[in-house]
Amino acid sequence: MQVAHVALWTADLDAAAAFWRERFGAEIGALYRSTRRPGFVSRFATLPGGGPSLELMSTSWLALAPAVEAVGWDHVAVSLGSAAAVDALAARCAADGSLLSPPRHTGDGFYEAVIAAPDGTRVEITA
């Protein structure tokens, strides 16, 4: 058994797709428009190397609340494979203002930084 995909709501599907493509080299699938739920659209983002896909979802009725923490999923973690890759992406994100937490060694043994997708979704990047 394995996780097939994780779904993320976004207010701007194009910006979210561009974020995953540009930051992580994701392959972005075709746009899906639901005929059963008019206004619902999604695209799958598949990261290099396999693993679960990300379903990027948006809808005309989505109202994003400014909540920072709530019950439910908190972030997605993407392993970049090395501390140097974490440092490089963190530097790019610091330059454009999307770095939330700089690279650091955590108490549970990870080397990580936290960046923000265009709609504020937190993405943990790890070595």
Coordinates of N, CA and C in Angstrom, one line a residue:
M1 N 0.8 -1.2 0.0 CA 0.0 0.0 0.0 C 0.9 1.2 0.0
Q2 N 0.5 2.3 -0.7 CA 1.3 3.5 -0.7 C 0.3 4.7 -1.0
V3 N 0.8 5.9 -0.6 CA 0.1 7.1 -0.9 C 0.1 7.4 -2.4
A4 N -1.1 7.5 -3.0 CA -1.1 7.8 -4.5 C -0.9 9.3 -4.8
H5 N -1.6 10.1 -4.0 CA -1.4 11.6 -4.2 C -1.9 12.3 -3.0
V6 N -1.4 13.6 -2.9 CA -1.8 14.5 -1.9 C -2.5 15.7 -2.6
A7 N -3.6 16.2 -2.2 CA -4.3 17.2 -2.8 C -4.2 18.5 -2.0
L8 N -3.9 19.6 -2.8 CA -3.7 20.9 -2.2 C -4.7 21.9 -2.9
W9 N -5.5 22.6 -2.1 CA -6.3 23.7 -2.6 C -5.5 24.9 -2.9
T10 N -5.8 25.6 -4.0 CA -5.1 26.9 -4.3 C -6.0 27.8 -5.0
A11 N -5.8 29.1 -4.7 CA -6.7 30.1 -5.3 C -6.2 30.4 -6.8
D12 N -5.0 30.1 -7.1 CA -4.4 30.4 -8.4 C -3.7 29.1 -9.0
L13 N -4.5 28.4 -9.7 CA -4.0 27.1 -10.2 C -2.7 27.3 -11.1
D14 N -2.7 28.3 -12.0 CA -1.6 28.5 -12.9 C -0.3 28.8 -12.1
A15 N -0.5 29.7 -11.0 CA 0.7 30.1 -10.2 C 1.2 28.9 -9.4
A16 N 0.3 28.0 -8.9 CA 0.7 26.8 -8.2 C 1.4 25.9 -9.1
A17 N 0.9 25.7 -10.3 CA 1.6 24.8 -11.3 C 2.9 25.3 -11.6
A18 N 3.1 26.6 -11.9 CA 4.4 27.2 -12.2 C 5.3 27.0 -11.0
F19 N 4.9 27.2 -9.8 CA 5.7 27.0 -8.6 C 6.3 25.6 -8.6
W20 N 5.5 24.6 -8.7 CA 6.0 23.2 -8.6 C 6.9 22.9 -9.8
R21 N 6.6 23.4 -11.0 CA 7.4 23.2 -12.1 C 8.8 23.8 -12.0
E22 N 8.8 25.1 -11.6 CA 10.0 25.9 -11.6 C 10.9 25.6 -10.4
R23 N 10.3 25.3 -9.2 CA 11.1 25.1 -8.0 C 11.5 23.6 -7.9
F24 N 10.7 22.7 -8.4 CA 11.0 21.3 -8.2 C 11.1 20.4 -9.5
G25 N 10.9 21.0 -10.6 CA 11.0 20.3 -11.9 C 9.9 19.4 -12.1
A26 N 8.7 19.7 -11.5 CA 7.5 18.8 -11.6 C 7.0 18.8 -13.0
E27 N 6.5 17.7 -13.5 CA 5.8 17.6 -14.7 C 4.3 17.9 -14.4
I28 N 3.8 18.8 -15.1 CA 2.4 19.3 -14.8 C 1.5 18.6 -15.8
G29 N 0.5 18.0 -15.3 CA -0.5 17.3 -16.2 C -1.5 18.2 -16.8
A30 N -2.3 17.7 -17.6 CA -3.4 18.4 -18.3 C -4.4 19.0 -17.4
L31 N -5.0 20.1 -17.7 CA -6.1 20.7 -16.9 C -7.3 19.8 -17.0
Y32 N -7.9 19.6 -15.8 CA -9.1 18.8 -15.7 C -10.2 19.8 -15.2
R33 N -11.3 19.8 -16.0 CA -12.5 20.6 -15.6 C -13.6 19.6 -15.3
S34 N -14.1 19.6 -14.1 CA -15.2 18.7 -13.7 C -16.5 19.1 -14.4
T35 N -17.2 18.1 -14.9 CA -18.6 18.4 -15.4 C -19.6 18.1 -14.3
R36 N -19.2 17.4 -13.3 CA -20.1 17.1 -12.2 C -20.1 18.2 -11.2
R37 N -19.0 18.9 -11.0 CA -18.9 20.1 -10.1 C -18.4 21.3 -10.9
P38 N -19.3 22.0 -11.6 CA -18.9 23.1 -12.4 C -18.1 24.1 -11.6
G39 N -17.0 24.6 -12.1 CA -16.1 25.5 -11.4 C -14.9 24.8 -10.8
F40 N -14.9 23.5 -10.6 CA -13.8 22.8 -10.1 C -12.8 22.4 -11.2
V41 N -11.5 22.8 -11.0 CA -10.4 22.5 -11.9 C -9.3 21.9 -11.1
S42 N -8.5 21.1 -11.8 CA -7.3 20.6 -11.1 C -6.2 20.2 -12.2
R43 N -5.0 20.0 -11.7 CA -3.9 19.5 -12.5 C -3.0 18.7 -11.5
F44 N -2.4 17.7 -12.0 CA -1.5 16.9 -11.2 C -0.1 17.3 -11.5
A45 N 0.7 17.4 -10.4 CA 2.1 17.7 -10.5 C 2.9 16.5 -10.0
T46 N 3.7 15.9 -10.9 CA 4.5 14.7 -10.6 C 6.0 15.1 -10.5
L47 N 6.5 14.9 -9.4 CA 7.9 15.2 -9.1 C 8.9 14.2 -9.7
P48 N 10.1 14.6 -10.1 CA 11.0 13.7 -10.7 C 11.4 12.6 -9.6
G49 N 11.6 11.4 -10.0 CA 12.0 10.4 -9.1 C 10.8 9.5 -8.6
G50 N 9.6 9.9 -8.9 CA 8.5 9.1 -8.5 C 7.9 9.5 -7.2
G51 N 7.1 8.6 -6.6 CA 6.5 8.9 -5.3 C 5.1 9.5 -5.6
P52 N 4.4 9.9 -4.5 CA 3.0 10.4 -4.7 C 3.0 11.7 -5.6
S53 N 2.0 11.9 -6.3 CA 1.8 13.1 -7.1 C 1.1 14.1 -6.2
L54 N 1.0 15.4 -6.6 CA 0.3 16.4 -6.0 C -0.9 16.8 -6.9
E55 N -2.1 16.8 -6.3 CA -3.2 17.3 -7.1 C -3.5 18.7 -6.7
L56 N -3.2 19.6 -7.6 CA -3.4 21.0 -7.4 C -4.9 21.3 -7.7
M57 N -5.7 21.8 -6.8 CA -7.1 22.0 -7.0 C -7.5 23.4 -6.8
S58 N -8.5 23.9 -7.6 CA -9.0 25.2 -7.4 C -10.5 25.2 -7.8
T59 N -11.2 26.1 -7.4 CA -12.6 26.2 -7.7 C -13.1 27.6 -7.5
S60 N -14.2 27.9 -8.2 CA -14.8 29.3 -8.2 C -15.3 29.6 -6.8
W61 N -15.6 28.6 -6.0 CA -16.3 28.8 -4.7 C -15.3 28.8 -3.5
L62 N -14.0 28.7 -3.8 CA -13.0 28.6 -2.8 C -12.8 29.9 -2.1
A63 N -12.9 29.9 -0.8 CA -12.6 31.1 0.0 C -11.4 30.8 0.9
L64 N -10.3 31.4 0.6 CA -9.1 31.1 1.5 C -9.2 32.0 2.7
A65 N -9.1 31.4 3.9 CA -9.1 32.1 5.2 C -7.6 32.4 5.5
P66 N -7.3 33.4 6.2 CA -6.0 33.7 6.6 C -5.4 32.9 7.7
A67 N -6.0 31.8 8.0 CA -5.5 30.9 9.1 C -4.1 30.4 8.9
V68 N -3.2 30.5 9.9 CA -1.9 30.1 9.7 C -1.8 28.6 10.1
E69 N -2.4 28.2 11.2 CA -2.4 26.8 11.6 C -3.9 26.4 11.9
A70 N -4.2 25.2 11.5 CA -5.5 24.6 11.7 C -5.4 23.1 11.7
V71 N -6.4 22.5 12.2 CA -6.5 21.0 12.2 C -6.4 20.5 10.8
G72 N -5.6 19.5 10.5 CA -5.5 19.0 9.1 C -4.1 19.0 8.7
W73 N -3.9 18.8 7.4 CA -2.5 18.8 6.8 C -1.8 20.1 7.0
D74 N -0.5 20.1 7.4 CA 0.2 21.4 7.6 C 1.1 21.8 6.5
H75 N 1.8 20.8 5.9 CA 2.8 21.1 4.9 C 3.1 19.8 4.1
V76 N 3.8 20.1 2.9 CA 4.3 19.0 2.1 C 5.8 19.1 2.2
A77 N 6.5 17.9 2.4 CA 8.0 17.9 2.5 C 8.5 17.3 1.2
V78 N 9.5 17.9 0.6 CA 10.1 17.4 -0.6 C 11.6 17.3 -0.3
S79 N 12.1 16.0 -0.5 CA 13.5 15.8 -0.3 C 14.3 16.2 -1.6
L80 N 15.2 17.1 -1.5 CA 16.0 17.5 -2.6 C 17.3 16.7 -2.8
G81 N 17.6 15.9 -1.8 CA 18.7 14.9 -1.9 C 20.1 15.4 -1.3
S82 N 20.2 16.7 -1.0 CA 21.5 17.1 -0.4 C 21.3 18.5 0.3
A83 N 22.2 18.7 1.2 CA 22.2 20.0 1.9 C 22.5 21.2 0.9
A84 N 23.3 20.9 -0.1 CA 23.7 21.9 -1.1 C 22.4 22.3 -1.9
A85 N 21.6 21.3 -2.2 CA 20.4 21.6 -3.0 C 19.4 22.4 -2.1
V86 N 19.3 22.1 -0.8 CA 18.4 22.9 0.1 C 18.9 24.3 0.2
D87 N 20.2 24.5 0.3 CA 20.8 25.8 0.4 C 20.6 26.6 -0.8
A88 N 20.7 26.0 -2.0 CA 20.5 26.7 -3.3 C 19.1 27.2 -3.5
L89 N 18.1 26.3 -3.2 CA 16.7 26.6 -3.4 C 16.3 27.7 -2.3
A90 N 16.8 27.5 -1.1 CA 16.5 28.5 -0.1 C 17.0 29.9 -0.5
A91 N 18.2 29.9 -1.0 CA 18.7 31.2 -1.5 C 17.9 31.8 -2.6
R92 N 17.4 31.0 -3.5 CA 16.5 31.6 -4.6 C 15.2 32.1 -4.0
C93 N 14.7 31.4 -3.0 CA 13.4 31.8 -2.4 C 13.6 33.0 -1.5
A94 N 14.8 33.1 -0.8 CA 15.1 34.3 0.0 C 15.1 35.5 -0.9
A95 N 15.7 35.4 -2.1 CA 15.8 36.5 -3.1 C 14.4 37.0 -3.5
D96 N 13.4 36.0 -3.7 CA 12.1 36.5 -4.1 C 11.1 36.6 -3.0
G97 N 11.5 36.5 -1.8 CA 10.6 36.7 -0.6 C 9.8 35.5 -0.2
S98 N 10.0 34.3 -0.7 CA 9.2 33.2 -0.4 C 9.8 32.2 0.6
L99 N 11.0 32.6 1.2 CA 11.6 31.8 2.2 C 10.9 32.1 3.6
L100 N 10.4 31.1 4.2 CA 9.7 31.3 5.5 C 10.6 31.0 6.7
S101 N 11.5 30.0 6.5 CA 12.4 29.6 7.5 C 13.7 29.1 6.9
P102 N 14.9 29.7 7.3 CA 16.1 29.4 6.6 C 16.6 28.0 6.9
P103 N 17.6 27.5 6.1 CA 18.1 26.1 6.4 C 18.6 25.9 7.8
R104 N 18.4 24.8 8.3 CA 18.8 24.5 9.7 C 18.8 23.0 9.9
H105 N 19.6 22.5 10.9 CA 19.5 21.1 11.3 C 18.5 21.1 12.4
T106 N 17.5 20.1 12.3 CA 16.5 20.0 13.3 C 16.8 19.0 14.4
G107 N 16.1 19.0 15.5 CA 16.4 18.1 16.6 C 16.0 16.6 16.2
D108 N 15.2 16.5 15.1 CA 14.9 15.1 14.7 C 15.7 14.6 13.6
G109 N 16.9 15.3 13.3 CA 17.8 14.8 12.4 C 17.7 15.3 10.9
F110 N 16.8 16.2 10.6 CA 16.7 16.7 9.3 C 17.5 18.0 9.0
Y111 N 17.9 18.2 7.8 CA 18.4 19.5 7.3 C 17.3 20.0 6.5
E112 N 16.7 21.1 6.8 CA 15.5 21.6 6.1 C 15.4 23.1 6.1
A113 N 14.6 23.6 5.2 CA 14.1 25.0 5.2 C 12.7 24.9 4.8
V114 N 12.0 26.0 5.0 CA 10.5 26.1 4.7 C 10.3 27.3 3.7
I115 N 9.6 27.0 2.6 CA 9.3 28.0 1.6 C 7.8 28.1 1.4
A116 N 7.3 29.1 0.8 CA 5.9 29.3 0.6 C 5.6 29.2 -0.9
A117 N 4.5 28.5 -1.2 CA 4.0 28.5 -2.5 C 3.2 29.8 -2.7
P118 N 2.8 30.2 -3.9 CA 2.2 31.4 -4.2 C 1.0 31.7 -3.3
D119 N 0.3 30.7 -2.9 CA -0.9 31.0 -2.1 C -0.6 30.8 -0.6
G120 N 0.6 30.6 -0.2 CA 1.0 30.5 1.2 C 1.2 29.1 1.7
T121 N 0.9 28.1 0.9 CA 1.1 26.7 1.3 C 2.5 26.5 1.7
R122 N 2.8 26.0 2.9 CA 4.2 25.7 3.3 C 4.7 24.4 2.7
V123 N 5.9 24.6 2.2 CA 6.7 23.4 1.6 C 8.0 23.3 2.3
E124 N 8.2 22.2 2.9 CA 9.4 21.9 3.6 C 10.4 21.3 2.6
I125 N 11.6 21.8 2.5 CA 12.6 21.2 1.6 C 13.7 20.6 2.5
T126 N 14.0 19.4 2.2 CA 14.9 18.6 3.1 C 16.0 18.1 2.2
A127 N 17.1 17.7 2.9 CA 18.3 17.1 2.3 C 18.0 15.6 2.1

